[in-house]
Structures are given as structure tokens and as C-alpha cells.
N, CA, C and O atoms as CSV, one atom per row, in Angstrom:
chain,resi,resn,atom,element,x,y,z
A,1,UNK,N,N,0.858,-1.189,0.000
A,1,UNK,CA,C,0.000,0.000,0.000
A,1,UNK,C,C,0.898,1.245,0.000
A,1,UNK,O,O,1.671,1.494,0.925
A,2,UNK,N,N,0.728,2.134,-1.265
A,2,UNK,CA,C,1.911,3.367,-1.096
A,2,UNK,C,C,1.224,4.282,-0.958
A,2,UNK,O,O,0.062,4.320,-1.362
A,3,UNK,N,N,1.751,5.117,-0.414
A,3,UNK,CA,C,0.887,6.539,0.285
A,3,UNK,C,C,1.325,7.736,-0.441
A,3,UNK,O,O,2.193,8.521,-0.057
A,4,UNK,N,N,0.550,7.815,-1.680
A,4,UNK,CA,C,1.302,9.416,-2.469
A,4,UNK,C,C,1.974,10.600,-1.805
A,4,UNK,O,O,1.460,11.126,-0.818
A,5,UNK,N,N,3.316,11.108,-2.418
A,5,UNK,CA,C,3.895,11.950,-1.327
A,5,UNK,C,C,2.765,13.374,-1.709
A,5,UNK,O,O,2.155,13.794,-2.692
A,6,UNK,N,N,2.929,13.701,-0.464
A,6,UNK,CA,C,2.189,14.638,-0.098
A,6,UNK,C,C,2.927,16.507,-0.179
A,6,UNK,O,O,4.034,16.814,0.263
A,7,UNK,N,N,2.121,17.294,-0.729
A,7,UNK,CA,C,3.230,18.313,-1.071
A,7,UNK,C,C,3.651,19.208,0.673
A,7,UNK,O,O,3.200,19.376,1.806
A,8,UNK,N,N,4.637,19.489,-0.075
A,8,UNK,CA,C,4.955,20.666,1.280
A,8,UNK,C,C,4.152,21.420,1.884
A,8,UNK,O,O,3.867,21.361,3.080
A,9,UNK,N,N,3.593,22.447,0.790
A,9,UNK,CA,C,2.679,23.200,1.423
A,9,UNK,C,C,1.568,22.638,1.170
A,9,UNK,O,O,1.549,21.827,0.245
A,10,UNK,N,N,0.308,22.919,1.939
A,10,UNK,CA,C,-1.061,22.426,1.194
A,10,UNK,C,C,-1.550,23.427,-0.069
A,10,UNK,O,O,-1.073,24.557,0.030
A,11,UNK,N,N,-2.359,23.225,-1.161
A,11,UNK,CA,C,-2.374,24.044,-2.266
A,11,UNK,C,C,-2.848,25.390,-1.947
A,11,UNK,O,O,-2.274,26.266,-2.593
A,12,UNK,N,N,-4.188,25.993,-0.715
A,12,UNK,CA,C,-4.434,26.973,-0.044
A,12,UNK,C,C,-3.748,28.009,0.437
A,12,UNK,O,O,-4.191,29.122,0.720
A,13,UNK,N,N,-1.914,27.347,0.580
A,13,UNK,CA,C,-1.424,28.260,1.121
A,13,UNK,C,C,-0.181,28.889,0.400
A,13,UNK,O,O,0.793,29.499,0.842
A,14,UNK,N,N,-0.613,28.472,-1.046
A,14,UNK,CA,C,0.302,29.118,-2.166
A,14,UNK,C,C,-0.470,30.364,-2.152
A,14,UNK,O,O,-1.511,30.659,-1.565
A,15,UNK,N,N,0.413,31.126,-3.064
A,15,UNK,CA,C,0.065,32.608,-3.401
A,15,UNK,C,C,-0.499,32.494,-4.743
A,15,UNK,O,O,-0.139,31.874,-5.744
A,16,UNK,N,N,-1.744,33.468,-4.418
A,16,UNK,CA,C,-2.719,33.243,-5.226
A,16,UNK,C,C,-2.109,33.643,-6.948
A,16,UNK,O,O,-2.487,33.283,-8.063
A,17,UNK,N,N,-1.375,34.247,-6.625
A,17,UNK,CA,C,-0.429,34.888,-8.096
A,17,UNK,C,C,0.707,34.754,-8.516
A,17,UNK,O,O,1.293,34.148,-7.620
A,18,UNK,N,N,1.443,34.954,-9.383
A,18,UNK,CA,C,3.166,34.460,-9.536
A,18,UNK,C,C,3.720,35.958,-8.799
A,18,UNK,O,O,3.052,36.949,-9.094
A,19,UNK,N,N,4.513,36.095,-8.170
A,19,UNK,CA,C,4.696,37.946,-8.048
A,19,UNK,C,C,5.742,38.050,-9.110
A,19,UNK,O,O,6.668,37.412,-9.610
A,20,UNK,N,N,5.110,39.186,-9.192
A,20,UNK,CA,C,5.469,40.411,-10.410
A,20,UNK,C,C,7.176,40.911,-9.756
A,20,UNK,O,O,7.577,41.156,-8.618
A,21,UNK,N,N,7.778,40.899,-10.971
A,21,UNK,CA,C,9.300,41.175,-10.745
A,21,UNK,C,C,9.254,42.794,-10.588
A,21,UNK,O,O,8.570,43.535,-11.294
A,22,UNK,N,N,9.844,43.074,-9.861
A,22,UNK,CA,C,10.277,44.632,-9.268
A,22,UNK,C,C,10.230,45.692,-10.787
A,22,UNK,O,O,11.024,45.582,-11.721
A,23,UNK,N,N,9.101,46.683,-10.705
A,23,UNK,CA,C,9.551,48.083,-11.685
A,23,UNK,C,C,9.267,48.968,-11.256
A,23,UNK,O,O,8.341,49.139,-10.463
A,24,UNK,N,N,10.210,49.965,-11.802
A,24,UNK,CA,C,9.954,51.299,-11.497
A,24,UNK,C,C,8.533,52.016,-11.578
A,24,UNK,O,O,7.906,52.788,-10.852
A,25,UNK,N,N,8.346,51.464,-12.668
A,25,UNK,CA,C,7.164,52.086,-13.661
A,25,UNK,C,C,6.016,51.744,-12.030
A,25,UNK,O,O,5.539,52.621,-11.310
A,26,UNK,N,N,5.911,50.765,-11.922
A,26,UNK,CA,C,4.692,50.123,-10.712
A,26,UNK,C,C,4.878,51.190,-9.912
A,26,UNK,O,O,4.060,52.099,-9.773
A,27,UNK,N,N,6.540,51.069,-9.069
A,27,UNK,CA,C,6.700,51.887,-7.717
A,27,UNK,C,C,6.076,53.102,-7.770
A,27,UNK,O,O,5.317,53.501,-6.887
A,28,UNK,N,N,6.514,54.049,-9.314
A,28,UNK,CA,C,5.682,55.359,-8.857
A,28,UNK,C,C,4.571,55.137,-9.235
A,28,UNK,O,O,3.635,55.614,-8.594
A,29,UNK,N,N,4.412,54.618,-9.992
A,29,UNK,CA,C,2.397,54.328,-10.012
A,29,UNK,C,C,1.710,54.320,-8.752
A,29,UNK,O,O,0.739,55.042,-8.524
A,30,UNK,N,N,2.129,53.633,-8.057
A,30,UNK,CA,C,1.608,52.728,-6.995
A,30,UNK,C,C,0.835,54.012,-6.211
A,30,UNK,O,O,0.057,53.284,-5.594
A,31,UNK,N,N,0.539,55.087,-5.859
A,31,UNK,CA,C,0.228,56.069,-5.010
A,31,UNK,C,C,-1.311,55.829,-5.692
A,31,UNK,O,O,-2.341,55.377,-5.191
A,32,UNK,N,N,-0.978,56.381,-7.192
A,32,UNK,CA,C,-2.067,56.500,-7.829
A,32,UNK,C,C,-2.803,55.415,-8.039
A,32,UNK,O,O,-4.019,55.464,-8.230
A,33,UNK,N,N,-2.106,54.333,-8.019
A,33,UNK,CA,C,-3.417,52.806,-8.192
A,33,UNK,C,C,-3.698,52.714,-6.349
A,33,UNK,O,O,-4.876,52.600,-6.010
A,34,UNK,N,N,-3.101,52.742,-5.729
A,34,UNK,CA,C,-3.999,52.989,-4.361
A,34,UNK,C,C,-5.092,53.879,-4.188
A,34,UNK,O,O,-6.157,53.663,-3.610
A,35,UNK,N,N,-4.640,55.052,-4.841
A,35,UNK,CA,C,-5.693,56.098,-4.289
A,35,UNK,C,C,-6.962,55.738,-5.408
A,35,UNK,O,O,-8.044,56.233,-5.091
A,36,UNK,N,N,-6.945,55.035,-6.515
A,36,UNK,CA,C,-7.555,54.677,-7.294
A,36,UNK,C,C,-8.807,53.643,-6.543
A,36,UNK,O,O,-10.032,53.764,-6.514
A,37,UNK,N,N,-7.929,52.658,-6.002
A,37,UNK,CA,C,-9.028,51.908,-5.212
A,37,UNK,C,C,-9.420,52.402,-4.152
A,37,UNK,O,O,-9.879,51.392,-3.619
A,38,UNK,N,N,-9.605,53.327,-3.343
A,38,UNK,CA,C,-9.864,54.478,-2.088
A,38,UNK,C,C,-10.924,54.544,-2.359
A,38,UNK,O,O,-11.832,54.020,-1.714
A,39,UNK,N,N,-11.127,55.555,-3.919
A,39,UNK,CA,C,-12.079,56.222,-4.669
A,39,UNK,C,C,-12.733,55.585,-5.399
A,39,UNK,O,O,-13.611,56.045,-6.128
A,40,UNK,N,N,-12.246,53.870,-5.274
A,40,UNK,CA,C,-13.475,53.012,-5.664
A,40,UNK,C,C,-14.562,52.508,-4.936
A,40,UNK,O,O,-15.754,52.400,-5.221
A,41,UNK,N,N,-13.810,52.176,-3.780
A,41,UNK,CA,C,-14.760,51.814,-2.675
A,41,UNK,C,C,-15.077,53.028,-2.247
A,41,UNK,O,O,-16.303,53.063,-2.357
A,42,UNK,N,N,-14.801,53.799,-1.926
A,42,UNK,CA,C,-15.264,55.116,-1.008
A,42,UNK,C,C,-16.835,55.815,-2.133
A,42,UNK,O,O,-17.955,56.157,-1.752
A,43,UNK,N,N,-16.329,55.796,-3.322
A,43,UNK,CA,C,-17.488,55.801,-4.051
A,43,UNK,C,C,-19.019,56.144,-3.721
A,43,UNK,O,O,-19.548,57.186,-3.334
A,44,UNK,N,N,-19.500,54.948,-4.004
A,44,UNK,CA,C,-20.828,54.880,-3.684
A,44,UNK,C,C,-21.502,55.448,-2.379
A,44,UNK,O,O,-22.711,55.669,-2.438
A,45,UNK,N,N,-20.725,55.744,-1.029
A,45,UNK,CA,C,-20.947,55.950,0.197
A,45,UNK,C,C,-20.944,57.720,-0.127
A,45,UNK,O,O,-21.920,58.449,0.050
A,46,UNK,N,N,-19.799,58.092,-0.558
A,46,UNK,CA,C,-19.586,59.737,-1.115
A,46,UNK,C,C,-20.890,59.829,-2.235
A,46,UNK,O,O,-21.608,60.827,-2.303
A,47,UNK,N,N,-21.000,59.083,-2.766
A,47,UNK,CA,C,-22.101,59.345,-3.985
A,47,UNK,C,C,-23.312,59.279,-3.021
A,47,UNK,O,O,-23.853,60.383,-3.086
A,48,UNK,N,N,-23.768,58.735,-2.431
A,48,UNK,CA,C,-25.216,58.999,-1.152
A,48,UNK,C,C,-24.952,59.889,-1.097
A,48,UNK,O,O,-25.414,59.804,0.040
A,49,UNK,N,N,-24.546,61.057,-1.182
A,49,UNK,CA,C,-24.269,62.847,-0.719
A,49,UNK,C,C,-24.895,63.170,-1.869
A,49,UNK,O,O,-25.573,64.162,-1.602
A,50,UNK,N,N,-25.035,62.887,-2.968
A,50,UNK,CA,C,-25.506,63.433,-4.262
A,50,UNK,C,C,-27.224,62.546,-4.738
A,50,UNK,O,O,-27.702,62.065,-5.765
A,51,UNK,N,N,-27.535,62.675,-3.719
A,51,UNK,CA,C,-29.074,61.719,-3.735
A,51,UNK,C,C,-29.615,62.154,-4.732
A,51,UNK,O,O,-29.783,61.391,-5.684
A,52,UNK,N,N,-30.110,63.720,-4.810
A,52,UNK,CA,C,-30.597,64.401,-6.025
A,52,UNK,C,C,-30.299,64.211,-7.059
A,52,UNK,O,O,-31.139,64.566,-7.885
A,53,UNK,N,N,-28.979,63.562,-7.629
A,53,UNK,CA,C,-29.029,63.587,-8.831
A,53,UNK,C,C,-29.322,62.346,-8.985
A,53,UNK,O,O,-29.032,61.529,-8.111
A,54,UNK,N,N,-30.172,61.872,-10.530
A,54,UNK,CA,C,-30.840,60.933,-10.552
A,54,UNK,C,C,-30.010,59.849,-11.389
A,54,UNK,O,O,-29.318,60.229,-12.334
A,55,UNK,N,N,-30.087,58.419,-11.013
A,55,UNK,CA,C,-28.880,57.634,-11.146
A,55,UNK,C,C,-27.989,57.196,-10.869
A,55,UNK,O,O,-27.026,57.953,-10.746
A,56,UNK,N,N,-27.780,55.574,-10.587
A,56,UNK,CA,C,-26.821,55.491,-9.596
A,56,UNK,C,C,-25.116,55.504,-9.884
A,56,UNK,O,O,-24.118,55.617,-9.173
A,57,UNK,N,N,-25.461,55.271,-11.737
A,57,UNK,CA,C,-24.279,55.441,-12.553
A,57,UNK,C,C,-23.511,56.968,-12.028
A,57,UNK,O,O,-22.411,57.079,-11.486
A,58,UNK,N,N,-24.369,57.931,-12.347
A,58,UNK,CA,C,-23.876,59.446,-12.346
A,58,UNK,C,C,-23.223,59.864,-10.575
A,58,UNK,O,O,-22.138,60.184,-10.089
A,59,UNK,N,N,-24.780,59.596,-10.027
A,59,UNK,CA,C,-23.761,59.365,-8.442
A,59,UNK,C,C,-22.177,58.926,-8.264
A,59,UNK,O,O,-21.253,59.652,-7.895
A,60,UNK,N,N,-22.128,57.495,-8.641
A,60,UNK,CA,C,-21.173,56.998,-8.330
A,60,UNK,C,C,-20.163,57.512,-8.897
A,60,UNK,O,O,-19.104,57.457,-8.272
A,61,UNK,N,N,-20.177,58.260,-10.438
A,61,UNK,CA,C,-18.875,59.045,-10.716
A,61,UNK,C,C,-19.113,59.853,-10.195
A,61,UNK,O,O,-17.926,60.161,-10.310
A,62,UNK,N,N,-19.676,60.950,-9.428
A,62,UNK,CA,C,-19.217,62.187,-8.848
A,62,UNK,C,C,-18.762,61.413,-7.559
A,62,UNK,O,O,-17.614,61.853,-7.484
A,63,UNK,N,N,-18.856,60.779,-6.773
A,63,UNK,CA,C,-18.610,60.048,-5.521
A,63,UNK,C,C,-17.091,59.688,-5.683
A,63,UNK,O,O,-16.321,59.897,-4.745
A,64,UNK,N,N,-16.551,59.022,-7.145
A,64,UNK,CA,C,-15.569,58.882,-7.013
A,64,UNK,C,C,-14.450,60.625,-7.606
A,64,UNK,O,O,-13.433,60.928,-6.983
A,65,UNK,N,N,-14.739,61.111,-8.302
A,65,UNK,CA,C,-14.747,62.554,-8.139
A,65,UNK,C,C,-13.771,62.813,-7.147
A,65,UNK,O,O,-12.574,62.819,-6.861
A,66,UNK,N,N,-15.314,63.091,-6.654
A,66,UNK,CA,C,-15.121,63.692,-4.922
A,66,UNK,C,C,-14.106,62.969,-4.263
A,66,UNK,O,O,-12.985,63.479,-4.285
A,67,UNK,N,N,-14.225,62.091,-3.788
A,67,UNK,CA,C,-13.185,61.054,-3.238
A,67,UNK,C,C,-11.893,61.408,-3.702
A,67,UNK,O,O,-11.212,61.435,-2.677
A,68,UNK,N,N,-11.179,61.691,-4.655
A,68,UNK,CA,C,-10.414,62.032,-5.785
A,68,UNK,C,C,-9.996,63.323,-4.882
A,68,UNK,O,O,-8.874,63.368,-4.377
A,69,UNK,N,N,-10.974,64.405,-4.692
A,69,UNK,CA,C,-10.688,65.676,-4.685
A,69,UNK,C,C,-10.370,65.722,-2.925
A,69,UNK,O,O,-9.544,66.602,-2.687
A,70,UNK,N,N,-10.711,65.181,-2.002
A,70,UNK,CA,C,-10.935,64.771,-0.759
A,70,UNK,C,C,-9.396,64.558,-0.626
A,70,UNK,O,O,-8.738,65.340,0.062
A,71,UNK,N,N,-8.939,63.739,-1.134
A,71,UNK,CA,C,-7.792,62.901,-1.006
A,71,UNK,C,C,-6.658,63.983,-1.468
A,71,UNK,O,O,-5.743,64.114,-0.654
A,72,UNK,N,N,-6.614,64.420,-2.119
A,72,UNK,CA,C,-5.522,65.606,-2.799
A,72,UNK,C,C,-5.670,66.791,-1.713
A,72,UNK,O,O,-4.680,67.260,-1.152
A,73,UNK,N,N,-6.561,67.095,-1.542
A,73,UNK,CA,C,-7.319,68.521,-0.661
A,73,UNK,C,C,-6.599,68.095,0.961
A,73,UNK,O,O,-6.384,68.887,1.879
A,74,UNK,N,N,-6.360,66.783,0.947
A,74,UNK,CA,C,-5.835,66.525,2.844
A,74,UNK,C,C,-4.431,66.524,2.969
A,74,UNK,O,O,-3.702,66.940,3.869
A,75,UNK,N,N,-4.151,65.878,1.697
A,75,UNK,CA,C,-2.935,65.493,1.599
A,75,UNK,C,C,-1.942,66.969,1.122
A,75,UNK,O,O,-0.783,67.066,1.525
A,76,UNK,N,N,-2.548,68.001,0.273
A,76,UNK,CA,C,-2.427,69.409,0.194
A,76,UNK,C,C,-2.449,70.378,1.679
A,76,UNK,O,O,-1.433,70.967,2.050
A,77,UNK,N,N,-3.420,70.424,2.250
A,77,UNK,CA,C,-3.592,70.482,3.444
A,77,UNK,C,C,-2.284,70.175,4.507
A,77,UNK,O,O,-1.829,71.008,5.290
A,78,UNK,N,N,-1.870,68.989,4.365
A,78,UNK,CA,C,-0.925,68.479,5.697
A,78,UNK,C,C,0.046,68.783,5.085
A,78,UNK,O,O,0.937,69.270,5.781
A,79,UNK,N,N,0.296,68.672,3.792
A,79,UNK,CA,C,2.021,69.495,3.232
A,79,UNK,C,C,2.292,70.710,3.321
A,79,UNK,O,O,3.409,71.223,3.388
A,80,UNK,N,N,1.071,71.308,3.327
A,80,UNK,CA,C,0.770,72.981,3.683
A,80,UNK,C,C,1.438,73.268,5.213
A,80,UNK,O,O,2.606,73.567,5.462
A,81,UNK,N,N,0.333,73.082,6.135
A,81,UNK,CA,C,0.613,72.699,7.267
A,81,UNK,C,C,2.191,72.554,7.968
A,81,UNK,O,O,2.780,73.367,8.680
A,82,UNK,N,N,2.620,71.246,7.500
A,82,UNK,CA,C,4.155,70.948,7.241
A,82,UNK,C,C,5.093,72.547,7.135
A,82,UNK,O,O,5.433,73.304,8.044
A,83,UNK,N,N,5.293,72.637,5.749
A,83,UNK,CA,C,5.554,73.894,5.310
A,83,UNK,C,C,5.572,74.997,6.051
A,83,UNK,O,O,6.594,75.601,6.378
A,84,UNK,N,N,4.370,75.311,6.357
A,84,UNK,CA,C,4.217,76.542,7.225
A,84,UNK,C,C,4.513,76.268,8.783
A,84,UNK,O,O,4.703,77.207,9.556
A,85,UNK,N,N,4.535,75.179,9.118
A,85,UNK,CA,C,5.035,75.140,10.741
A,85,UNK,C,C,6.445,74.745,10.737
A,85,UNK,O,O,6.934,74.329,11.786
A,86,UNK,N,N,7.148,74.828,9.679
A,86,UNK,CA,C,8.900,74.652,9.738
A,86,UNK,C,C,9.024,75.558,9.075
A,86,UNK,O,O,10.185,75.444,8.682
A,87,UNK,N,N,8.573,76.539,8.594
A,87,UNK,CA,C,9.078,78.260,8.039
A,87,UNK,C,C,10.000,78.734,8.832
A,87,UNK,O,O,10.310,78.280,9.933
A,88,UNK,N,N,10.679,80.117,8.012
A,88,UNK,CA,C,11.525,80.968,8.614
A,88,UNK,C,C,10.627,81.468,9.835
A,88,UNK,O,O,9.421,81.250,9.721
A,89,UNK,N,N,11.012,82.028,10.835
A,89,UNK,CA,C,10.028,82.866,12.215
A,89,UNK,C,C,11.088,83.966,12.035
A,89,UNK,O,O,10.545,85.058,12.204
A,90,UNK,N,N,12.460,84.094,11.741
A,90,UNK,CA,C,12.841,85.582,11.601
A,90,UNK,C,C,11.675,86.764,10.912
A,90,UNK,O,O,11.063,86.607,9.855
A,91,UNK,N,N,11.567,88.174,12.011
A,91,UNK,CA,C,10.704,88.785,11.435
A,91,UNK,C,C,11.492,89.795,10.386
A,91,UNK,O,O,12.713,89.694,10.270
A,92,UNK,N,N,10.724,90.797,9.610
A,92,UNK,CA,C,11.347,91.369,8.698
A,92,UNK,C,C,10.574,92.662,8.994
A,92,UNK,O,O,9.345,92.684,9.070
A,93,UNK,N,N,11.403,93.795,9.166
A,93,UNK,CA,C,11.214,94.898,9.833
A,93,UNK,C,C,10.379,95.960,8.642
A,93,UNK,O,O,10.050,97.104,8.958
């Protein structure tokens, strides 16, 4: 009675994908395909703010929009912020 060898890992705990060899091109992408999916899911929840307009298609692009504009506007915001709280403080007469 032979007992088939059995693999190392069980098949569940492979990775679901081959990984992708290291590029540049990805690394700086990568901000923008994150913030891409933010403003995918965040979507529809931001688009409930736009009840009035009729459609859930049209909602959901201003939702992601918005989301879009949200995300630049904070991140503008805290570099601002940044900026201005490490300024010169010498005054100028």
C-alpha cells in the first residue's frame, strides 16, 4: 500500500499569483493605483451625498470625483501645514 507523497505546502497556502518582478514604472504608479481603489470603494458611500441627482451610474462618478478631490485637498492640506510650521520665524522689519 503506497501513500502518495504529499506536497509541502497544502495548495491553499500558495500565493494566489506568480509575483510580479520589481519596476519602477509600478513603484511610482503605486500612489495613484492605491488612491484609485480608495475612490473606488469610497465611491458609492460619497455618492449617497448626491441623492438628487438621478442615477446610480452618475452618483457613483461624482462620488468617485469627490473622493479624488478629498484625497488631494488633505494630503495638500498636511504638506501645507508641514511647510508653514517649519518656516523661517525671523521677522522682517
Amino acid at each position: 500500500m503506497s501513500q502518495e507523497q504529499q506536497p509541502f505546502l497544502p495548495e491553499y497556502y500558495k500565493p494566489s499569483r506568480a509575483k510580479r518582478s520589481f519596476s519602477v514604472w509600478r513603484m511610482v504608479t503605486a500612489p495613484v493605483r492605491w488612491g484609485h481603489q480608495a475612490a473606488r470603494t469610497a465611491a458609492p458611500f460619497i455618492g449617497m451625498l448626491f441623492f438628487f441627482i438621478p442615477g446610480a451610474r452618475n452618483r457613483f462618478g461624482l462620488g468617485y470625483v469627490y473622493a479624488w478631490f478629498l484625497m488631494i485637498f488633505f494630503i495638500a492640506a498636511v504638506a501645507t501645514s508641514l511647510v508653514l510650521s517649519t518656516g523661517s520665524t525671523h521677522q522682517h522689519p
